[in-house]
Short mmCIF file of C-alpha atoms and ligand atoms in Angstrom, two decimals:
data_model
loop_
_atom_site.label_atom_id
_atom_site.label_comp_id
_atom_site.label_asym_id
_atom_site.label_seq_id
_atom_site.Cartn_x
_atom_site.Cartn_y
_atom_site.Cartn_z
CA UNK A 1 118.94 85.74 221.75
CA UNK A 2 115.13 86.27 222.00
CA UNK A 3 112.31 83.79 221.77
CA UNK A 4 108.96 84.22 219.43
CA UNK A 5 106.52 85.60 221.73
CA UNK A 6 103.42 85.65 218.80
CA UNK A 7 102.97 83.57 215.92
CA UNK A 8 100.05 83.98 213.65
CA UNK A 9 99.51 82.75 209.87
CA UNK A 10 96.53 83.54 207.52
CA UNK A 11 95.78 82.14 204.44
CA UNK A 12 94.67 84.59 201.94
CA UNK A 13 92.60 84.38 198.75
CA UNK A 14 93.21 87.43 196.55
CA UNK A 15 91.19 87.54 193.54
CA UNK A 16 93.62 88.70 190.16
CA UNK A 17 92.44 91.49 187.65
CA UNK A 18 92.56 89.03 184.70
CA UNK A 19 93.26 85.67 184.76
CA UNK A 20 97.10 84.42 184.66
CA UNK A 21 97.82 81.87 182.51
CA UNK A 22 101.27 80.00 181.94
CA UNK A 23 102.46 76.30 181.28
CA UNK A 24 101.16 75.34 184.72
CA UNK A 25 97.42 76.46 184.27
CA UNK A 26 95.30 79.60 184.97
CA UNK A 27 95.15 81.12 188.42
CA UNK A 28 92.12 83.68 188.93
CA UNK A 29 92.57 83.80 192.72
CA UNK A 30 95.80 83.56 194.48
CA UNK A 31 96.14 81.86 197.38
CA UNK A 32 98.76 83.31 199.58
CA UNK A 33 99.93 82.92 203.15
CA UNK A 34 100.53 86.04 205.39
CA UNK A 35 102.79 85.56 208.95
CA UNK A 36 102.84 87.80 211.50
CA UNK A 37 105.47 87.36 214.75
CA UNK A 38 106.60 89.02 217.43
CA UNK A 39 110.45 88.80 218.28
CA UNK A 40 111.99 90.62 221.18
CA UNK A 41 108.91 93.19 221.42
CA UNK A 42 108.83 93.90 217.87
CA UNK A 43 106.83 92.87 214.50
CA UNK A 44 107.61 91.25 212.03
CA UNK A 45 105.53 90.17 208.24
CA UNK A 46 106.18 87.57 205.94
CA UNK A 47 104.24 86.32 203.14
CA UNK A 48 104.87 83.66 200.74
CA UNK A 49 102.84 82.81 197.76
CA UNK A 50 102.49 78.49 197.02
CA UNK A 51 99.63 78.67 195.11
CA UNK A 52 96.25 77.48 195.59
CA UNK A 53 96.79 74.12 194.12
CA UNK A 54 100.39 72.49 194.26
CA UNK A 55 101.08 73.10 190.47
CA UNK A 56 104.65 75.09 190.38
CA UNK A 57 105.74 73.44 193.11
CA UNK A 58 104.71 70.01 195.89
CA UNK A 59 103.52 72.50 198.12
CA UNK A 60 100.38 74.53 198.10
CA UNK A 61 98.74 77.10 199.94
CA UNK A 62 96.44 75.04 202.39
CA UNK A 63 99.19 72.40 203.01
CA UNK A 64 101.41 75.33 203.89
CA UNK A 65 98.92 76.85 206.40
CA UNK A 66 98.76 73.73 208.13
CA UNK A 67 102.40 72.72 208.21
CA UNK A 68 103.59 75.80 209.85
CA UNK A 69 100.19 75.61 212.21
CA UNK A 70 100.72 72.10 213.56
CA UNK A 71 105.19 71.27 212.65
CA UNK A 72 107.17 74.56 212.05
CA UNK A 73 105.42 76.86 214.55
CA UNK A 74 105.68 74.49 217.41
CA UNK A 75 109.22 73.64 216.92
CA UNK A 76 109.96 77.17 217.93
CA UNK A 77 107.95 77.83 220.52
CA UNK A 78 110.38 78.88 223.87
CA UNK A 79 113.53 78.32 221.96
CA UNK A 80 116.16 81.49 221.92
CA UNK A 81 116.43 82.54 217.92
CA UNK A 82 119.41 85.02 217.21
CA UNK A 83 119.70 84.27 213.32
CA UNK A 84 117.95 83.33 210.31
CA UNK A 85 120.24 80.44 210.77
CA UNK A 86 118.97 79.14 214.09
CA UNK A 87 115.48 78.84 212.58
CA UNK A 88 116.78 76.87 209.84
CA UNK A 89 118.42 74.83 211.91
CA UNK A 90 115.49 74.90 214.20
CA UNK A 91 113.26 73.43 211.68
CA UNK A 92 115.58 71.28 209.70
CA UNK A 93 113.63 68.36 211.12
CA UNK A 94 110.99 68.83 208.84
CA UNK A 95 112.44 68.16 205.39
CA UNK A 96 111.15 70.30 202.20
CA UNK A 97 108.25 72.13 203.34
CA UNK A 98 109.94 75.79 201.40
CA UNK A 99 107.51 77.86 201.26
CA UNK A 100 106.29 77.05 205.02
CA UNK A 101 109.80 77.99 206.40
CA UNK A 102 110.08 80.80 204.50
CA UNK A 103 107.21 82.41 205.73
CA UNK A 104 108.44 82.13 209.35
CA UNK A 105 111.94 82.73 207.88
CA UNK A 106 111.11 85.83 206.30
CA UNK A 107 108.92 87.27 208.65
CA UNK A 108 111.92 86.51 211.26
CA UNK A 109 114.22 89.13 209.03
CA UNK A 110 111.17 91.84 209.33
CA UNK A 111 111.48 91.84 213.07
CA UNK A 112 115.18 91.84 212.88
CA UNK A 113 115.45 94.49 211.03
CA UNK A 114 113.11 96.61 212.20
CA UNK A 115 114.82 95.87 215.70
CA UNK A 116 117.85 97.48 214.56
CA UNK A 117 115.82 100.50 213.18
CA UNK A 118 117.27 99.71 209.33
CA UNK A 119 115.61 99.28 206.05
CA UNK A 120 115.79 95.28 204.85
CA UNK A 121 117.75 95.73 201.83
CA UNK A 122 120.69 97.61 204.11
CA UNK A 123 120.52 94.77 206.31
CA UNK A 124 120.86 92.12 203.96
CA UNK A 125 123.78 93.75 202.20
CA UNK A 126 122.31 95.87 199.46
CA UNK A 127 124.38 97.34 197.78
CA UNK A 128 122.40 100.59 195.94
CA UNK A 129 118.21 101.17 197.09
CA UNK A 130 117.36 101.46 193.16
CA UNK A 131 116.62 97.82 191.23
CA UNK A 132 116.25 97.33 188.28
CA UNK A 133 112.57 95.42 187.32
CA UNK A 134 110.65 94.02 184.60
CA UNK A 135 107.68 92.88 183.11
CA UNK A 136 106.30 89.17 182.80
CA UNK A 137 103.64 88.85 179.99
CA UNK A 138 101.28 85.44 180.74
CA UNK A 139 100.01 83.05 178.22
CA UNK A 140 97.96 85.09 175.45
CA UNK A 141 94.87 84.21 173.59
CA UNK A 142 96.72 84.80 170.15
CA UNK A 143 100.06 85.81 169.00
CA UNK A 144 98.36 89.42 168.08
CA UNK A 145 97.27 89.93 171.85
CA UNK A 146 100.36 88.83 172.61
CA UNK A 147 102.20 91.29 170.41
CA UNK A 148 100.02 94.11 171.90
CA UNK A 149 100.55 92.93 175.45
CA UNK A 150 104.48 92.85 174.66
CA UNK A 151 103.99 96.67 172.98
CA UNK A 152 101.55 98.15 176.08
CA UNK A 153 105.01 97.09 178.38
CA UNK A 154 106.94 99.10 175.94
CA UNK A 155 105.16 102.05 175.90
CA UNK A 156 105.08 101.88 179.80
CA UNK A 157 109.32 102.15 180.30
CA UNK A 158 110.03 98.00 180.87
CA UNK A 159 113.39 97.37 179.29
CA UNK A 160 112.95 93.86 179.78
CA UNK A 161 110.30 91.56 179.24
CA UNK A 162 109.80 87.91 180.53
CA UNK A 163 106.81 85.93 178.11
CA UNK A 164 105.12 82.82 179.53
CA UNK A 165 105.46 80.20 177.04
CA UNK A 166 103.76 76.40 176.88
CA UNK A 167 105.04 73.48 174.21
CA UNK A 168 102.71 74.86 171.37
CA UNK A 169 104.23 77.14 169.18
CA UNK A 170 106.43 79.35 170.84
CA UNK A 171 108.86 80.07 167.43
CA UNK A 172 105.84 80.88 165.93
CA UNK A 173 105.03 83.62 168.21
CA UNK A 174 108.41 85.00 168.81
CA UNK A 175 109.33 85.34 165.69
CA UNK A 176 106.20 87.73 165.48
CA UNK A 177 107.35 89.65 169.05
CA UNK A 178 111.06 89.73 167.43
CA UNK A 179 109.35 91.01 164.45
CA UNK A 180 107.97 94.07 165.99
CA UNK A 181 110.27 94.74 168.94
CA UNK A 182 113.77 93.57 167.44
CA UNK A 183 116.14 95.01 170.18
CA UNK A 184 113.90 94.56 173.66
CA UNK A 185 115.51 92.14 176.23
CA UNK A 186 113.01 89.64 175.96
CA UNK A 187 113.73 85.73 177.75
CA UNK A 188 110.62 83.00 177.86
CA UNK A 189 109.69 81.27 181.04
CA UNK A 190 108.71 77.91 179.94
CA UNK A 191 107.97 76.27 183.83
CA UNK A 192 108.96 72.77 183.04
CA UNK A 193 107.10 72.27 179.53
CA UNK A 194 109.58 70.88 177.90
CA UNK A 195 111.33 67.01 177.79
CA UNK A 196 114.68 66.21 175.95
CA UNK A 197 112.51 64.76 173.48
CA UNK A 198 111.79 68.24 172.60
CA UNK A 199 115.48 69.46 171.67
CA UNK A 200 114.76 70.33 167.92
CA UNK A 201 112.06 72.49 169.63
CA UNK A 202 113.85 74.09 172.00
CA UNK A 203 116.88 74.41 169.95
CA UNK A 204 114.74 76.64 167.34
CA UNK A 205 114.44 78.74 170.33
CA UNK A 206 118.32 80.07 170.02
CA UNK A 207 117.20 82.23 166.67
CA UNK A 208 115.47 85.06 168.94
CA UNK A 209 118.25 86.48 170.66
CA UNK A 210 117.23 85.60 174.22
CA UNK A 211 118.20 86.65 177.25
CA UNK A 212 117.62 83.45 178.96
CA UNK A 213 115.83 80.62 178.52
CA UNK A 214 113.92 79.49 182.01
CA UNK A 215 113.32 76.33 183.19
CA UNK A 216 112.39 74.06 180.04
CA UNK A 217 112.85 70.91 181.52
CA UNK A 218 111.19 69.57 184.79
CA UNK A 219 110.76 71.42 187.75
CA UNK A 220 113.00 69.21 189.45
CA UNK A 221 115.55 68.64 187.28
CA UNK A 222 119.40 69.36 187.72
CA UNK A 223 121.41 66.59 185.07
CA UNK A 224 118.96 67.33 181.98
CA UNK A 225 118.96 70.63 182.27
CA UNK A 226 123.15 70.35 182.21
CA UNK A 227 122.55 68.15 179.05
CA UNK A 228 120.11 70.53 177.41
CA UNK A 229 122.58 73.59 178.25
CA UNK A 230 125.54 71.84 175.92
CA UNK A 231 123.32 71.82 172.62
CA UNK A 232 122.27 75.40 173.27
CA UNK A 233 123.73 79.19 172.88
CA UNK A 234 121.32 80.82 175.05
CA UNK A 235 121.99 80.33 178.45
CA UNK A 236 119.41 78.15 180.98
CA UNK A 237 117.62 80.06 183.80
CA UNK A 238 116.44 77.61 186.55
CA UNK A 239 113.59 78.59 188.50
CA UNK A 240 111.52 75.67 190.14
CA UNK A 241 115.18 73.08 190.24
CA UNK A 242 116.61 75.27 192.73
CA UNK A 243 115.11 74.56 196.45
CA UNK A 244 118.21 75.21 198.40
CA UNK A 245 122.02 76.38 198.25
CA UNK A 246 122.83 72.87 198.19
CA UNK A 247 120.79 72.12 194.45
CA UNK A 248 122.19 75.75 193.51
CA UNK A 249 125.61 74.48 194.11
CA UNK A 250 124.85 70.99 192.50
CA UNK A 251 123.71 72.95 189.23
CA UNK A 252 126.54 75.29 189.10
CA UNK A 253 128.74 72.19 189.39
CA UNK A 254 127.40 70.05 186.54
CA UNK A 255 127.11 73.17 184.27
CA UNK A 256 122.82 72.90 184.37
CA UNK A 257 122.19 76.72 183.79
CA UNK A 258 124.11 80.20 183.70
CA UNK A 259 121.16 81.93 185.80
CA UNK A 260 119.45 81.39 188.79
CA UNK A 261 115.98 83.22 189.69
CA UNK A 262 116.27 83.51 193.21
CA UNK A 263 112.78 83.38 194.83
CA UNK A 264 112.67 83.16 198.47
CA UNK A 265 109.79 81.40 199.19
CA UNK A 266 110.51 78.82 196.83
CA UNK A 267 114.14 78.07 198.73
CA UNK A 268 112.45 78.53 202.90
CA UNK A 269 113.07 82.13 202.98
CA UNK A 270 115.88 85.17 203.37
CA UNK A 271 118.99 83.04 204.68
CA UNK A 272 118.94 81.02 202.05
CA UNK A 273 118.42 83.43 199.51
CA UNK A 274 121.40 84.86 200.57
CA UNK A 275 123.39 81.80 200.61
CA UNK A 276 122.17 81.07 197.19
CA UNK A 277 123.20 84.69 195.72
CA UNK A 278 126.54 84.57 197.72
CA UNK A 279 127.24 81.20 196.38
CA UNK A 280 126.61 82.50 193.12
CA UNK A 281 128.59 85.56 193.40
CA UNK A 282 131.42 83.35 193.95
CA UNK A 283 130.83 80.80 191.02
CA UNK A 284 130.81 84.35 189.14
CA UNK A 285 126.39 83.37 188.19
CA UNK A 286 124.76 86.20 187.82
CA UNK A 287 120.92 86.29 189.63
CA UNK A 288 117.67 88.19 189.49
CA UNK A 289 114.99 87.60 191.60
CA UNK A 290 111.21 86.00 190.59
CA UNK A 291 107.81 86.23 191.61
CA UNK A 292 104.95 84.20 192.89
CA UNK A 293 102.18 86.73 192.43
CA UNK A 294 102.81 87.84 195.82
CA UNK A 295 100.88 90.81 196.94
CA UNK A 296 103.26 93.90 198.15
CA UNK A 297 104.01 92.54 201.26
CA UNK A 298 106.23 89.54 199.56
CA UNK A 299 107.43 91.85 196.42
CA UNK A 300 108.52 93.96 199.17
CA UNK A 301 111.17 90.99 200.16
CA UNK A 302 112.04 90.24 196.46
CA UNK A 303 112.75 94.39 196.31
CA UNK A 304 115.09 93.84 199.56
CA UNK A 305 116.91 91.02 197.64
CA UNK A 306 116.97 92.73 194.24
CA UNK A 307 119.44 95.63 195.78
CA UNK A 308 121.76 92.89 195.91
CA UNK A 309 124.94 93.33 194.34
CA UNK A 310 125.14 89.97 191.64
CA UNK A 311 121.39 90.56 190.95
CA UNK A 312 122.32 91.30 187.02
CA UNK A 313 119.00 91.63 185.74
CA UNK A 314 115.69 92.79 186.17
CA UNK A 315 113.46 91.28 188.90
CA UNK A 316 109.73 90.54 188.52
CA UNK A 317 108.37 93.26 191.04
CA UNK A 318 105.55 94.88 189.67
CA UNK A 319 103.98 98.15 190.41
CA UNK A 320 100.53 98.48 192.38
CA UNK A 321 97.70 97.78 189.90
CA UNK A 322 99.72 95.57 187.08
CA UNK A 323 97.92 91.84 188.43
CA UNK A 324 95.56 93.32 191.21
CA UNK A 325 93.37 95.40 191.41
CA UNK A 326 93.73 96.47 195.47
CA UNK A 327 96.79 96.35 197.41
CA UNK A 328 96.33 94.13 200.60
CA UNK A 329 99.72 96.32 202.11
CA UNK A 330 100.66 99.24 202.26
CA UNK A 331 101.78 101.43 200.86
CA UNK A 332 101.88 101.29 197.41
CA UNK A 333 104.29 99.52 195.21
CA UNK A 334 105.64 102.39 193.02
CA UNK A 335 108.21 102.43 189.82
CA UNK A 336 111.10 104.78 190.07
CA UNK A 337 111.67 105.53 186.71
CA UNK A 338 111.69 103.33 183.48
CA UNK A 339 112.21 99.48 184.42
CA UNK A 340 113.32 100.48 188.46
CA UNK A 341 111.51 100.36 191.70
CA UNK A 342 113.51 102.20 194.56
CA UNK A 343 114.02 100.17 198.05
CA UNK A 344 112.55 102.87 200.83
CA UNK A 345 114.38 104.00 204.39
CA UNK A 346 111.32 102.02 206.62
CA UNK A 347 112.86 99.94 209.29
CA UNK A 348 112.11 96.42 208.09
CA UNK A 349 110.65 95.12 204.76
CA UNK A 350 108.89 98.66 205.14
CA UNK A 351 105.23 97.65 204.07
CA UNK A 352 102.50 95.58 206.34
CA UNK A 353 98.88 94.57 205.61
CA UNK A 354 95.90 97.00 205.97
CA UNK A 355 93.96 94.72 208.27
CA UNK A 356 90.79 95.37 206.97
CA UNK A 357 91.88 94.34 203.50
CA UNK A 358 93.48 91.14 205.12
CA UNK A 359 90.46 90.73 207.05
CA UNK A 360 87.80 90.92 203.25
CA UNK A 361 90.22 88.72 201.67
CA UNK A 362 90.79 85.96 204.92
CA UNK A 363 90.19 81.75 204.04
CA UNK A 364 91.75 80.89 207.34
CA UNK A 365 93.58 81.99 210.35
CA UNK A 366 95.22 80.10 213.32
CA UNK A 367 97.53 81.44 216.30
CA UNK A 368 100.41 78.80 217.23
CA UNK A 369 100.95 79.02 220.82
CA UNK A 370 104.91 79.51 221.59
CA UNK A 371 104.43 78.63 225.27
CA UNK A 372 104.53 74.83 224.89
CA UNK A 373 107.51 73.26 222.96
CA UNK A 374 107.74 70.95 220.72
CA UNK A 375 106.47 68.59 218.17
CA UNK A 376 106.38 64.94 218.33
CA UNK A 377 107.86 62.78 215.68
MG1 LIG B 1 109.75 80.88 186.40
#
């Protein structure tokens, strides 16, 4: 059992190649939050990736700066940590909050592992280093740029394709992706744009032979989502619903969905994401893990967790130079071969910033002391 001894958290702007847009708006700089400790002599990085404004989830990037600056990191400070499960525990004070606990949480796992000398995804249970990946098209200006964005991820090896799609036409321009790619894996990530109201619409979205449908209903919906799932063949993906092994459970329970994207910022970090995919496991629901834009510091985690064995389909981890245009880490995010990106043998996570690139890109930093303790309620 060995106490924080450093605890520092940056917030990060980092400015995307081309504008993202989805359901929830356009992002043209990410806003993502870097933490570095030190645990029992050694390093550890985590990063997790709210968002600038607090559009896919309650939480956003400033908010989560100063939540883990003035509640989480305090709570810590001189208290003995020897799991990912103390710190949950430790900060179970301080309800929701995700993406701020997940950022200490991960960065926690770093240290561990590279305490015990072993790559992440060996400590976490991994089963294989190789994971399979794919690619996530955003919002288009036109069904024909669409059509050549789905084609350019084609000719580039992905064997499965996620598209960003909003309330306005989506049969309209799947029927055209369908049309010119009939046998690619193809599922549509809908973040929440869809109401009951809309089940003639979504129903119409069962004639493309979908993977998955993700998230059509609201972001924090369970019982909807198990009422959509009856009128449908296709099975539900939820994304944003699923905040903690307790909702995962809940949705497995009432039927809402036959996937779960596991991100771990979005449920406070690697010890839940674990309970989440060995819940799952059990329930015999298959996984993959998501994305938040994170640079390859945080896809580095989601590569960890994608070695996991009931992670059944690709994972959004995307190779250095798909959203930006420099790498904050290092090294490199790499593919291994057509849709697969290979965990590496570096104690740890295995990548950490270039601080010079952290340092261009840095909105705000702040050191939490972890010589007092406490936080007053
Ligand atoms: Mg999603």
């Amino acid at each position: 059992m060995m106490r924080i001894e450093e605890l520092e958290v940056f917030r990060i702007g980092m400015p995307l190649k081309a504008p993202f847009r989805s359901a929830l708006g356009e992002e043209r700089i990410v806003e993502t939050i870097f933490l570095r400790l030190r645990w029992g002599g050694v390093e550890g990085w985590g990063e997790v990736t709210p968002q600038a404004r607090p559009s896919y989830s309650p939480e956003w990037a400033a908010g989560v700066f100063r939540v883990i600056r003035d509640c989480l990191g305090p709570l810590l400070a001189g208290r003995p940590i020897g799991s990912g499960q103390d710190i949950q525990s430790m900060l179970s004070g301080v309800r929701g909050n995700y993406f701020a606990k997940a950022a200490i949480d991960i960065a926690w796992w770093d240290a561990y592992a590279r305490s015990r000398g072993e790559p992440a995804w060996k400590v976490l249970g991994g089963s294989e280093p190789e994971a399979m990946v794919g690619a996530d098209i955003p919002l288009q200006a036109d069904t024909d740029a669409l059509v050549e964005a789905v084609g350019q991820a084609v000719d580039e090896g992905y064997r499965r394709l996620k598209l960003k799609v909003t309330r306005e036409a989506p049969e309209r321009q799947l029927a055209a992706v369908r049309a010119a790619f009939p046998d690619i894996v193809i599922h549509v990530d809908c973040n929440g744009a869809f109401s009951l109201d809309d089940l003639p619409r979504i129903r119409a979205l069962d004639h493309f032979d979908l993977a998955m449908l993700e998230q059509p209903l609201a972001f924090d919906d369970l019982v909807d989502h198990a009422a959509l799932q009856k009128h449908l063949d296709v099975g539900i993906c939820l994304d944003e619903s699923i905040t903690s092994a307790a909702r995962a459970r809940k949705a497995i329970e009432i039927g809402a969905c036959r996937w779960i994207n596991i991100k771990a910022g979005r449920v406070g970090g690697v010890t839940e994401a674990l309970a989440i995919h060995g819940l799952c496991e059990k329930a015999g629901m298959p996984v993959w893990i998501g994305s938040m834009l994170e640079s390859n510091l945080g896809q580095a985690v989601s590569l960890a967790l994608a070695t996991l064995p009931n992670v059944q389909y690709g994972s959004d981890i995307f190779p250095h130079g798909t959203f930006y245009a420099t790498d904050i880490c290092e090294p490199e995010m790499r593919l291994s071969g057509p849709s697969s990106m290979r965990a590496g043998d570096d104690p740890g996570f295995g990548w950490q910033p270039d601080i010079s690139m952290l340092r261009a890109h840095l909105i705000e930093r702040a050191s939490v002391s972890m010589k007092s303790e406490g936080w007053a309620s």
